[in-house]
mmCIF file of C-alpha atoms in Angstrom:
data_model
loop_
_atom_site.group_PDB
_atom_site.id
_atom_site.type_symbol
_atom_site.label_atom_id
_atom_site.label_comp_id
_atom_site.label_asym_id
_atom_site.label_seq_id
_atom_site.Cartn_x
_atom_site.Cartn_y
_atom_site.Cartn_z
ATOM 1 C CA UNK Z 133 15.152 3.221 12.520
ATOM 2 C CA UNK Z 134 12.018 3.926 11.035
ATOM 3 C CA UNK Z 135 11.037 1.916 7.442
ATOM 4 C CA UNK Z 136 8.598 2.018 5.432
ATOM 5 C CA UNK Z 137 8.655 -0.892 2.301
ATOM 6 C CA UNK Z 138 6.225 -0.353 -0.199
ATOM 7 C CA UNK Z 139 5.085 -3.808 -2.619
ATOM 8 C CA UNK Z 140 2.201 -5.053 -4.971
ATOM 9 C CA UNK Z 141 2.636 -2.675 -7.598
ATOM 10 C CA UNK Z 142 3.196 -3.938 -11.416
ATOM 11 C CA UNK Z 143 0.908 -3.801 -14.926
ATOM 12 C CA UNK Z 144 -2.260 -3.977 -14.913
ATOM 13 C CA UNK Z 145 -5.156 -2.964 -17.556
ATOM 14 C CA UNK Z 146 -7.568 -0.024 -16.998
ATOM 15 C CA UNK Z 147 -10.522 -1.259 -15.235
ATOM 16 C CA UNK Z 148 -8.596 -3.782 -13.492
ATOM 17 C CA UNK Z 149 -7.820 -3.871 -9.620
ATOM 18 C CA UNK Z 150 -4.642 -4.025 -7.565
ATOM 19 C CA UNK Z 151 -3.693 -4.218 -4.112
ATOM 20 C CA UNK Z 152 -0.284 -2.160 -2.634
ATOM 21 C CA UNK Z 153 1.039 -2.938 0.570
ATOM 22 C CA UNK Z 154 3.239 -0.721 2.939
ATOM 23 C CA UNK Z 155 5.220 -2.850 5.712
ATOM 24 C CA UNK Z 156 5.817 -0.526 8.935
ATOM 25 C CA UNK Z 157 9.309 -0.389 11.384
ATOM 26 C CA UNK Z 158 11.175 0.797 13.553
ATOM 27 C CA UNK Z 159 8.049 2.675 15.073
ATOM 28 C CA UNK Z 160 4.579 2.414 16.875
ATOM 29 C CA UNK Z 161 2.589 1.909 13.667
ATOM 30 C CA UNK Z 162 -0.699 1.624 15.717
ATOM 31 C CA UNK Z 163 -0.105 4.983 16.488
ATOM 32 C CA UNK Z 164 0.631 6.944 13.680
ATOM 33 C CA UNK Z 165 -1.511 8.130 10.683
ATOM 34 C CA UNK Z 166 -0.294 6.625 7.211
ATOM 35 C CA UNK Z 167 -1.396 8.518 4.228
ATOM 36 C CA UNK Z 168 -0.230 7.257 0.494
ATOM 37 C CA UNK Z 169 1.167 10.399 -2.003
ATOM 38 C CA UNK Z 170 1.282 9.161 -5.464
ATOM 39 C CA UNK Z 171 3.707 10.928 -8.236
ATOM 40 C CA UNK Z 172 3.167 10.572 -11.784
ATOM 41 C CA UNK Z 173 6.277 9.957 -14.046
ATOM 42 C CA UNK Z 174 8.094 12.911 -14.613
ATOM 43 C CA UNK Z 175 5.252 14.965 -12.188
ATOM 44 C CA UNK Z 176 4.664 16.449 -9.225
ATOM 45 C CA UNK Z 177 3.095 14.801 -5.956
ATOM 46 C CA UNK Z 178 -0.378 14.051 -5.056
ATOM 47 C CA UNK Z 179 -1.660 12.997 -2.181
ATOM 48 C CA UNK Z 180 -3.991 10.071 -2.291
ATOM 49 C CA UNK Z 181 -5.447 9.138 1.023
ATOM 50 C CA UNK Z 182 -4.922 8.566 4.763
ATOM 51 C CA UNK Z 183 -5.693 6.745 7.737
ATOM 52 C CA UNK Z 184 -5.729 7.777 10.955
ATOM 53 C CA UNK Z 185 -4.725 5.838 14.243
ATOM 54 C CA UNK Z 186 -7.660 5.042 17.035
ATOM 55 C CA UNK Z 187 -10.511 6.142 15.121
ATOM 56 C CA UNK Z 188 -9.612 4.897 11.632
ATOM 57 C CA UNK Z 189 -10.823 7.799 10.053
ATOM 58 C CA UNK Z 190 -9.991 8.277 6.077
ATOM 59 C CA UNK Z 191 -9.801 10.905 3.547
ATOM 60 C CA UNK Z 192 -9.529 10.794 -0.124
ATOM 61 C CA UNK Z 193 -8.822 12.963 -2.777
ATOM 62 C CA UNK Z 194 -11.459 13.623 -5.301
ATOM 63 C CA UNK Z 195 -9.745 12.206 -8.188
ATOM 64 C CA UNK Z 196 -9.915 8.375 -6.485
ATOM 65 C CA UNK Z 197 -12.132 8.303 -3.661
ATOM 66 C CA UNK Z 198 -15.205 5.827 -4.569
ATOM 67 C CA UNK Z 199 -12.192 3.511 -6.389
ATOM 68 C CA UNK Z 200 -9.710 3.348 -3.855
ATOM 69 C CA UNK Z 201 -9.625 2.115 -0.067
ATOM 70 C CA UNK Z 202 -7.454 2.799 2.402
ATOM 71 C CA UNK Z 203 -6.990 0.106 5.134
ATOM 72 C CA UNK Z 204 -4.119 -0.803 7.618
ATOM 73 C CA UNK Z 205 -3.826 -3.899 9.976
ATOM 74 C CA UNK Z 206 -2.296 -2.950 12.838
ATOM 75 C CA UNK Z 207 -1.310 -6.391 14.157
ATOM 76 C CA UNK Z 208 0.546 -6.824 11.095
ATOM 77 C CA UNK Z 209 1.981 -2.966 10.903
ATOM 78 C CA UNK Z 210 0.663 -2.882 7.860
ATOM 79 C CA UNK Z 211 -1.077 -0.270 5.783
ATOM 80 C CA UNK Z 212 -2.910 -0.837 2.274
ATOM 81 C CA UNK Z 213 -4.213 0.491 -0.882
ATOM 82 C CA UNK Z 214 -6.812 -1.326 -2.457
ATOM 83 C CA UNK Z 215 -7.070 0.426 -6.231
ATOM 84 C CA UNK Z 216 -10.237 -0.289 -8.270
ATOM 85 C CA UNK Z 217 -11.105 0.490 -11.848
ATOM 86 C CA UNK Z 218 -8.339 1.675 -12.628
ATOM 87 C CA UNK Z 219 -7.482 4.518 -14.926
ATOM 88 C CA UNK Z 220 -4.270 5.505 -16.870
ATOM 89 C CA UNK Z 221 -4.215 8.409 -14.851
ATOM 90 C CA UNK Z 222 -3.352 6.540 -12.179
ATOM 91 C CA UNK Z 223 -0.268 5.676 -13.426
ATOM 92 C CA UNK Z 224 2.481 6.736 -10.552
ATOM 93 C CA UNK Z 225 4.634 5.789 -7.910
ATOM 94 C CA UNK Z 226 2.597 5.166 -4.611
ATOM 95 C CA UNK Z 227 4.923 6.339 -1.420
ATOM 96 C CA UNK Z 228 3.699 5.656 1.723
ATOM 97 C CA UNK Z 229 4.076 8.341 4.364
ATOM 98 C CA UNK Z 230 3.713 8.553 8.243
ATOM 99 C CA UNK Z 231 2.092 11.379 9.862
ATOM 100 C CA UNK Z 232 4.587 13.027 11.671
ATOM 101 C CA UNK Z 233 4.530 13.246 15.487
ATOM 102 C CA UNK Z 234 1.917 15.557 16.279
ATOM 103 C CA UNK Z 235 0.827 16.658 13.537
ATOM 104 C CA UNK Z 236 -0.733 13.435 11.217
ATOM 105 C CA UNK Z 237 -1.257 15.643 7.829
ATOM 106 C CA UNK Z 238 2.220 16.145 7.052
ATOM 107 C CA UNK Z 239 4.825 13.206 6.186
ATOM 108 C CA UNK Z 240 8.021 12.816 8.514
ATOM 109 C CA UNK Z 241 8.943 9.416 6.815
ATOM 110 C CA UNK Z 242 8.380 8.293 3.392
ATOM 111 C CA UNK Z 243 8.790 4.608 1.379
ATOM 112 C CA UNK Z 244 10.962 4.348 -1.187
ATOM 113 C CA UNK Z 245 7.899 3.855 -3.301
ATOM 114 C CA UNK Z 246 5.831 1.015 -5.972
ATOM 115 C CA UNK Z 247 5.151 1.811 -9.296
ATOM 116 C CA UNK Z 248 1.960 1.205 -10.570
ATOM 117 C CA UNK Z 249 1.288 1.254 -14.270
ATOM 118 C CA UNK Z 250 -2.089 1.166 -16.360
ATOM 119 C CA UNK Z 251 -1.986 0.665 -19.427
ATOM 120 C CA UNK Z 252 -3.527 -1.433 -22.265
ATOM 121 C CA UNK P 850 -9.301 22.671 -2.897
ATOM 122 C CA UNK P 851 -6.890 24.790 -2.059
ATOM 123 C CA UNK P 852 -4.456 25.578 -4.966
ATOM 124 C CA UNK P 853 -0.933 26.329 -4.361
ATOM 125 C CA UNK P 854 1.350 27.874 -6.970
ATOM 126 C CA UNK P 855 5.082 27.674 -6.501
ATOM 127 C CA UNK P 856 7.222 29.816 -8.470
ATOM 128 C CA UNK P 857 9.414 29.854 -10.181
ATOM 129 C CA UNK P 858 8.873 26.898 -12.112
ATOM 130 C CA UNK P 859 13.460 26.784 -12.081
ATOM 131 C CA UNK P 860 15.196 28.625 -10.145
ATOM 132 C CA UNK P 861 19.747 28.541 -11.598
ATOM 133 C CA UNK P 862 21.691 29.374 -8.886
ATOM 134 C CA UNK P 863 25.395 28.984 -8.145
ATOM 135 C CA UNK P 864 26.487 27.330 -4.567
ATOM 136 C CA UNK P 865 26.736 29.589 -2.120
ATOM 137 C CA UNK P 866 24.135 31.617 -3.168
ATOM 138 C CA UNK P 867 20.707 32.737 -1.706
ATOM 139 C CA UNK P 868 17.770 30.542 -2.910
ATOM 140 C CA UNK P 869 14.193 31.928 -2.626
ATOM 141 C CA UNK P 870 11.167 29.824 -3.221
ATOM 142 C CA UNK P 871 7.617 31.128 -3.633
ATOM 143 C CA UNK P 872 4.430 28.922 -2.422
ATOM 144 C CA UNK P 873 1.290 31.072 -2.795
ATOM 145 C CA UNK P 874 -1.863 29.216 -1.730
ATOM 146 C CA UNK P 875 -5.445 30.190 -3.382
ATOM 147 C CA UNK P 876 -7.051 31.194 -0.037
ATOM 148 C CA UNK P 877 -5.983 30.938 3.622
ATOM 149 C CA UNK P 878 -4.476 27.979 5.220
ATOM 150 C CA UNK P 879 -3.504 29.686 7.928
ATOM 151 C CA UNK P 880 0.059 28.784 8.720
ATOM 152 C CA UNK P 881 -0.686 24.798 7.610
ATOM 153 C CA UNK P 882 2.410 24.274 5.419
ATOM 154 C CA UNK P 883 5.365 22.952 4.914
ATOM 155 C CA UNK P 884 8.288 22.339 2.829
ATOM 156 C CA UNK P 885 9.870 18.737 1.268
ATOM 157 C CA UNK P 886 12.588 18.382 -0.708
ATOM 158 C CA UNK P 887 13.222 15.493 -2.983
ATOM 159 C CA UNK P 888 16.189 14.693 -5.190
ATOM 160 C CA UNK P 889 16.189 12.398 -7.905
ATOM 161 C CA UNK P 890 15.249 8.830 -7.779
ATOM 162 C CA UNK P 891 14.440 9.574 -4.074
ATOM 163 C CA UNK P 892 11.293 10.134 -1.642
ATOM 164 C CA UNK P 893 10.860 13.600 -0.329
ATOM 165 C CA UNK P 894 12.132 14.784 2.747
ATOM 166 C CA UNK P 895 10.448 17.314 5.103
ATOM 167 C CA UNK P 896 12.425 19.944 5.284
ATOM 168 C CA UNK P 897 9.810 22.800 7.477
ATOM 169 C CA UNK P 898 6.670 22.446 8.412
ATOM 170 C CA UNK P 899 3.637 25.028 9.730
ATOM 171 C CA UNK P 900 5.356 27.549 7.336
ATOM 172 C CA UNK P 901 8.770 28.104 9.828
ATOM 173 C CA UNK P 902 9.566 25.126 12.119
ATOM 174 C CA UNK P 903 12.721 22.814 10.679
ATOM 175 C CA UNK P 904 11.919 19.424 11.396
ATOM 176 C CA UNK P 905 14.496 17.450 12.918
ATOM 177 C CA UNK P 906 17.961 17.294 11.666
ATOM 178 C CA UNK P 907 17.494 19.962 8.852
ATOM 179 C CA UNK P 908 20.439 22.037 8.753
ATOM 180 C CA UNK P 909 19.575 25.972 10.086
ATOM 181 C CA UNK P 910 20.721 27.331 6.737
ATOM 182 C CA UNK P 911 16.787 26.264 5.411
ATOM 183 C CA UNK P 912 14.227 28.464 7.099
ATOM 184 C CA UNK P 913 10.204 29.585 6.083
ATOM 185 C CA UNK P 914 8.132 32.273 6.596
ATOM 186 C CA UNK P 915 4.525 33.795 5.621
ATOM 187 C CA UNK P 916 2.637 36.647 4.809
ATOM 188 C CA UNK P 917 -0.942 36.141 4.471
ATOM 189 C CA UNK P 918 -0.698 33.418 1.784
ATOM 190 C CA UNK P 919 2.538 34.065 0.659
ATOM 191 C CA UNK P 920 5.040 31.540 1.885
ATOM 192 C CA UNK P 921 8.715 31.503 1.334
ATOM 193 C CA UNK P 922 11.252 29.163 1.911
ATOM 194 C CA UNK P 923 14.975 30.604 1.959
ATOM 195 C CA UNK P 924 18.024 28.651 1.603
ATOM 196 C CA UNK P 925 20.770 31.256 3.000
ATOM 197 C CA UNK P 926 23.667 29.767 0.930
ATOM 198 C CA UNK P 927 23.137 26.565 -1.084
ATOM 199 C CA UNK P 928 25.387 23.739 -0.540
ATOM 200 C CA UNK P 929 26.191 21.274 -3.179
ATOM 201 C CA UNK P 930 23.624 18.830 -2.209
ATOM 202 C CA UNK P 931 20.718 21.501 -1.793
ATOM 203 C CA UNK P 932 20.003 21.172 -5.444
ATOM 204 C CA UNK P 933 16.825 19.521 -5.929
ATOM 205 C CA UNK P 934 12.777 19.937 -6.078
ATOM 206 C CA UNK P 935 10.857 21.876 -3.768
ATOM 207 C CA UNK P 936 7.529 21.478 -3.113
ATOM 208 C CA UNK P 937 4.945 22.889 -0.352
ATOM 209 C CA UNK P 938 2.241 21.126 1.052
ATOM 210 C CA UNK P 939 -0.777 22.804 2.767
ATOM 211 C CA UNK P 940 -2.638 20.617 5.670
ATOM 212 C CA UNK P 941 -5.457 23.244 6.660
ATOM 213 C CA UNK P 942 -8.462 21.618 4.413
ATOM 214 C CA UNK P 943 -9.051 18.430 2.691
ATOM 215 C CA UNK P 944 -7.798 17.528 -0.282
ATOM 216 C CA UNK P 945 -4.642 17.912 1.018
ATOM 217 C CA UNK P 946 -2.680 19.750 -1.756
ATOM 218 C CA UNK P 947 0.839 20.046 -3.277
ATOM 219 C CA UNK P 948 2.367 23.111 -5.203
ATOM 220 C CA UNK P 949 3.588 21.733 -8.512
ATOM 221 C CA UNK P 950 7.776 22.535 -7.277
ATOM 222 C CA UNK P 951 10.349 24.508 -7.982
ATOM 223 C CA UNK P 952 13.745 22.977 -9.498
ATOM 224 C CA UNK P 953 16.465 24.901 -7.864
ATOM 225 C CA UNK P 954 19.165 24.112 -10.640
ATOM 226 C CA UNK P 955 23.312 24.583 -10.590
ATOM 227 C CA UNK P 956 24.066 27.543 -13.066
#
């Protein structure tokens, strides 16, 4: 059975950093994109970022790439989001998402999700 | 970036009923999108993906089409536990982008 178990979210301060984790099972994480979708309270969803097996590629969106990384250690099945200078606006819950199958930019499996909130 | 506007914003609908959801996208993504569905205090779930194809284990009654950059997604007759968000997803340019849903409500 494929899970994914999102941690590391919590309160932090705008400005500040923070570091989310997504722990991989129940599937070849090595080779399977993981993006991270973030939803706002009481929004819609936005996807944040992704990783792609083999290469290691990554995209961003606009509204966080130069303050957010995405990594993943495969020995660990791991993937992670490391958030800098943060922003109010960031203020969501972080899912992360496997590629599905063939086809790495859409999202066959999702976290239950790790709220992250930035506030003052 | 590619917008995508879903409409309506609510859709009230008794079960049983035929649902129709709109996704338009603000220029061609070819067929690059798909459908999730996520209910309250949950993740989403994808429902369709490259505008038609269920993905696996979603029941036959869901189903997607497109015209130009028009995309629908028609629920023939909703079941009880059909009631939820909606959103689309397009994959055919980075950002990847989300519509901003469509509530499909019990009237």
């Amino acid at each position: 059975e494929v899970q994914l178990l999102e941690s590391g979210g919590g309160l932090v301060q705008p400005g500040e950093s923070l570091r989310v984790s997504c722990a991989a099972s129940g599937f070849t994480f090595s080779n399977s994109a993981m993006s991270w979708v973030r939803q706002a309270p009481r929004k819609g969803l936005e996807w944040v970022s992704i990783i792609f097996s083999g290469s290691g590629n990554t995209y961003y969106s606009g509204s966080v790439e130069g303050r957010f990384t995405i990594s993943r250690d495969n020995s660990k099945n791991t993937l992670y989001l490391q958030m800098n200078n943060l922003r109010p606006e960031d203020t969501a819950v972080y899912y992360c998402a496997r590629g599905g199958g063939h086809i790495p930019t859409y999202f066959d499996y999702w976290g239950q999700g790790t709220l992250v909130t930035v506030s003052s | 970036e590619i917008v995508l506007t879903q409409s309506p914003a609510t859709l009230s609908l008794s079960p049983g009923e035929r649902a129709t959801l709109s996704c338009r996208a603000s220029q061609s993504v070819s067929s690059y999108l798909a459908w999730y569905q996520q209910k309250p205090g949950q993740a989403p779930r994808l429902l369709i993906y490259d505008a038609f194809i269920r993905a696996t284990g979603i029941p036959a009654r869901f189903s997607g089409s497109v015209s130009g950059t028009d995309f629908t997604l028609t629920i023939s007759s909703l079941e009880p536990e059909d009631f939820a968000l909606y959103y689309c997803q397009q994959r055919n340019s980075w950002p990847l982008t989300f519509g901003g849903g469509t509530k499909v409500e019990i009237k």
